[in-house]
XYZ file of C-alpha atoms in Angstrom:
163
model
C 76.535 62.231 -11.850
C 78.349 59.102 -12.731
C 80.862 57.224 -10.628
C 83.728 58.521 -12.740
C 83.073 62.182 -11.790
C 85.345 61.893 -8.756
C 82.650 62.939 -6.272
C 82.440 60.682 -3.252
C 79.850 60.634 -0.529
C 81.483 60.199 2.899
C 81.074 56.722 4.429
C 79.587 55.379 1.202
C 81.617 53.453 -1.257
C 84.537 53.069 1.105
C 86.922 50.447 -0.107
C 88.678 47.864 1.985
C 91.801 50.048 2.275
C 89.884 52.891 3.934
C 88.187 50.522 6.392
C 91.505 48.886 7.263
C 93.078 52.315 7.790
C 90.142 53.448 9.942
C 90.186 50.231 12.001
C 93.946 50.410 12.504
C 93.741 54.048 13.632
C 90.857 53.230 15.999
C 92.721 50.225 17.451
C 95.894 52.279 17.859
C 94.017 55.166 19.444
C 92.387 52.836 21.962
C 95.742 51.307 22.937
C 97.318 54.768 23.133
C 94.567 55.963 25.490
C 95.015 52.861 27.684
C 98.776 53.511 27.763
C 98.214 57.136 28.755
C 95.755 56.133 31.500
C 98.248 53.591 32.870
C 100.998 56.228 32.783
C 98.692 58.596 34.664
C 98.072 55.919 37.296
C 101.840 55.475 37.729
C 102.425 59.231 37.982
C 99.584 59.555 40.511
C 101.038 56.674 42.524
C 104.505 58.270 42.480
C 103.245 61.670 43.680
C 101.595 60.133 46.769
C 104.087 57.345 47.445
C 106.169 56.944 50.573
C 109.488 55.104 50.421
C 110.740 52.218 52.534
C 113.506 49.656 52.333
C 112.394 46.135 51.600
C 113.876 42.689 51.193
C 113.004 40.036 48.628
C 112.024 37.111 50.869
C 110.939 34.669 48.148
C 110.374 34.205 44.437
C 106.880 33.108 43.447
C 107.295 31.084 40.242
C 104.143 31.164 38.129
C 103.326 29.924 34.687
C 100.994 32.610 33.324
C 99.895 30.491 30.377
C 97.843 28.193 32.629
C 94.164 28.638 31.901
C 94.603 30.246 28.503
C 92.558 29.159 25.515
C 95.396 27.007 24.201
C 95.252 23.622 25.917
C 98.585 22.546 24.507
C 101.547 24.071 26.305
C 104.059 25.620 23.983
C 107.667 24.637 24.423
C 108.719 28.267 25.019
C 106.260 28.808 27.905
C 108.457 29.226 30.950
C 107.354 30.200 34.420
C 108.154 33.728 35.584
C 109.555 34.670 38.984
C 107.522 37.271 40.870
C 109.466 38.719 43.807
C 107.772 38.546 47.201
C 108.917 41.572 49.219
C 108.738 42.288 52.922
C 108.960 45.891 54.156
C 107.995 47.969 57.155
C 106.027 51.153 56.425
C 105.954 54.200 58.712
C 103.196 52.674 60.887
C 105.673 49.986 62.026
C 103.629 46.963 60.925
C 105.669 44.643 58.674
C 103.966 43.983 55.323
C 104.547 41.491 52.546
C 103.456 41.790 48.917
C 104.033 39.982 45.636
C 105.177 42.180 42.784
C 102.829 42.327 39.800
C 105.812 42.093 37.450
C 107.572 38.782 36.938
C 110.409 37.764 34.665
C 112.496 34.831 33.557
C 115.373 35.002 34.314
C 114.442 36.612 37.640
C 115.143 40.334 38.058
C 115.728 39.835 41.784
C 117.104 37.098 44.012
C 116.104 36.174 47.551
C 117.830 38.491 50.004
C 118.081 41.428 47.581
C 117.396 44.810 49.149
C 114.903 46.915 47.170
C 113.255 50.297 47.512
C 109.515 49.971 48.041
C 106.962 52.630 47.172
C 103.634 52.501 49.001
C 100.641 54.693 49.747
C 100.696 55.981 53.332
C 96.907 55.610 53.620
C 97.041 52.080 52.168
C 100.416 50.364 52.795
C 99.155 47.176 51.126
C 99.239 49.090 47.820
C 102.992 48.726 47.337
C 105.370 48.335 44.410
C 109.063 47.870 43.905
C 110.608 51.149 42.772
C 111.756 49.854 39.404
C 111.243 50.583 35.737
C 109.252 47.431 34.956
C 106.782 47.725 37.835
C 106.058 51.393 37.128
C 106.433 51.954 33.385
C 106.408 48.646 31.457
C 102.644 48.416 30.836
C 102.204 52.106 29.914
C 105.087 51.838 27.438
C 103.848 48.581 25.891
C 100.277 49.831 25.418
C 101.383 53.315 24.352
C 103.987 51.927 21.947
C 101.560 49.515 20.302
C 99.001 52.328 20.083
C 101.432 54.776 18.507
C 102.692 52.190 16.034
C 99.185 51.090 15.013
C 97.835 54.624 14.715
C 100.897 55.620 12.692
C 100.470 52.698 10.305
C 96.747 53.450 9.939
C 97.465 57.109 9.277
C 100.059 56.189 6.658
C 97.551 53.870 4.951
C 94.907 56.621 4.984
C 97.319 59.210 3.550
C 98.476 56.815 0.823
C 94.871 55.952 -0.030
C 93.954 59.639 -0.155
C 96.825 60.418 -2.533
C 95.782 57.630 -4.884
C 92.226 58.923 -5.202
């Protein structure tokens, strides 16, 4: 058989387009799985969470770009405000935690009242009951994964139609 017969052996003779499509689908699938795992963690947290009222007692301003591989600070690198929240769980012992989600401009101000979700068996595992703290990471990872896998699938389908 000659190369012009149209018979292809799988994994042999793949062109750059097929490898790019495969890599893009694999990358997207990985990000989609991470997004789904993070969503599962949030859902699991919500099913076990107790609620309490809390107060933002401070804003912890941090510049997350410190320590990155780029030694030169970019002009658009601005510090983010992470709310520090104090609340009292059912056991009566006041607790304080820093939210894992920061923003600039700040989402909260000192003195703001917030709803806190925490695990009864581990009150130090607490989060502000808000969209960003519960769903931002799952949506970012899942969205990037869906977009990448979709683009890779489109490239694979277009490459398949051409051959």
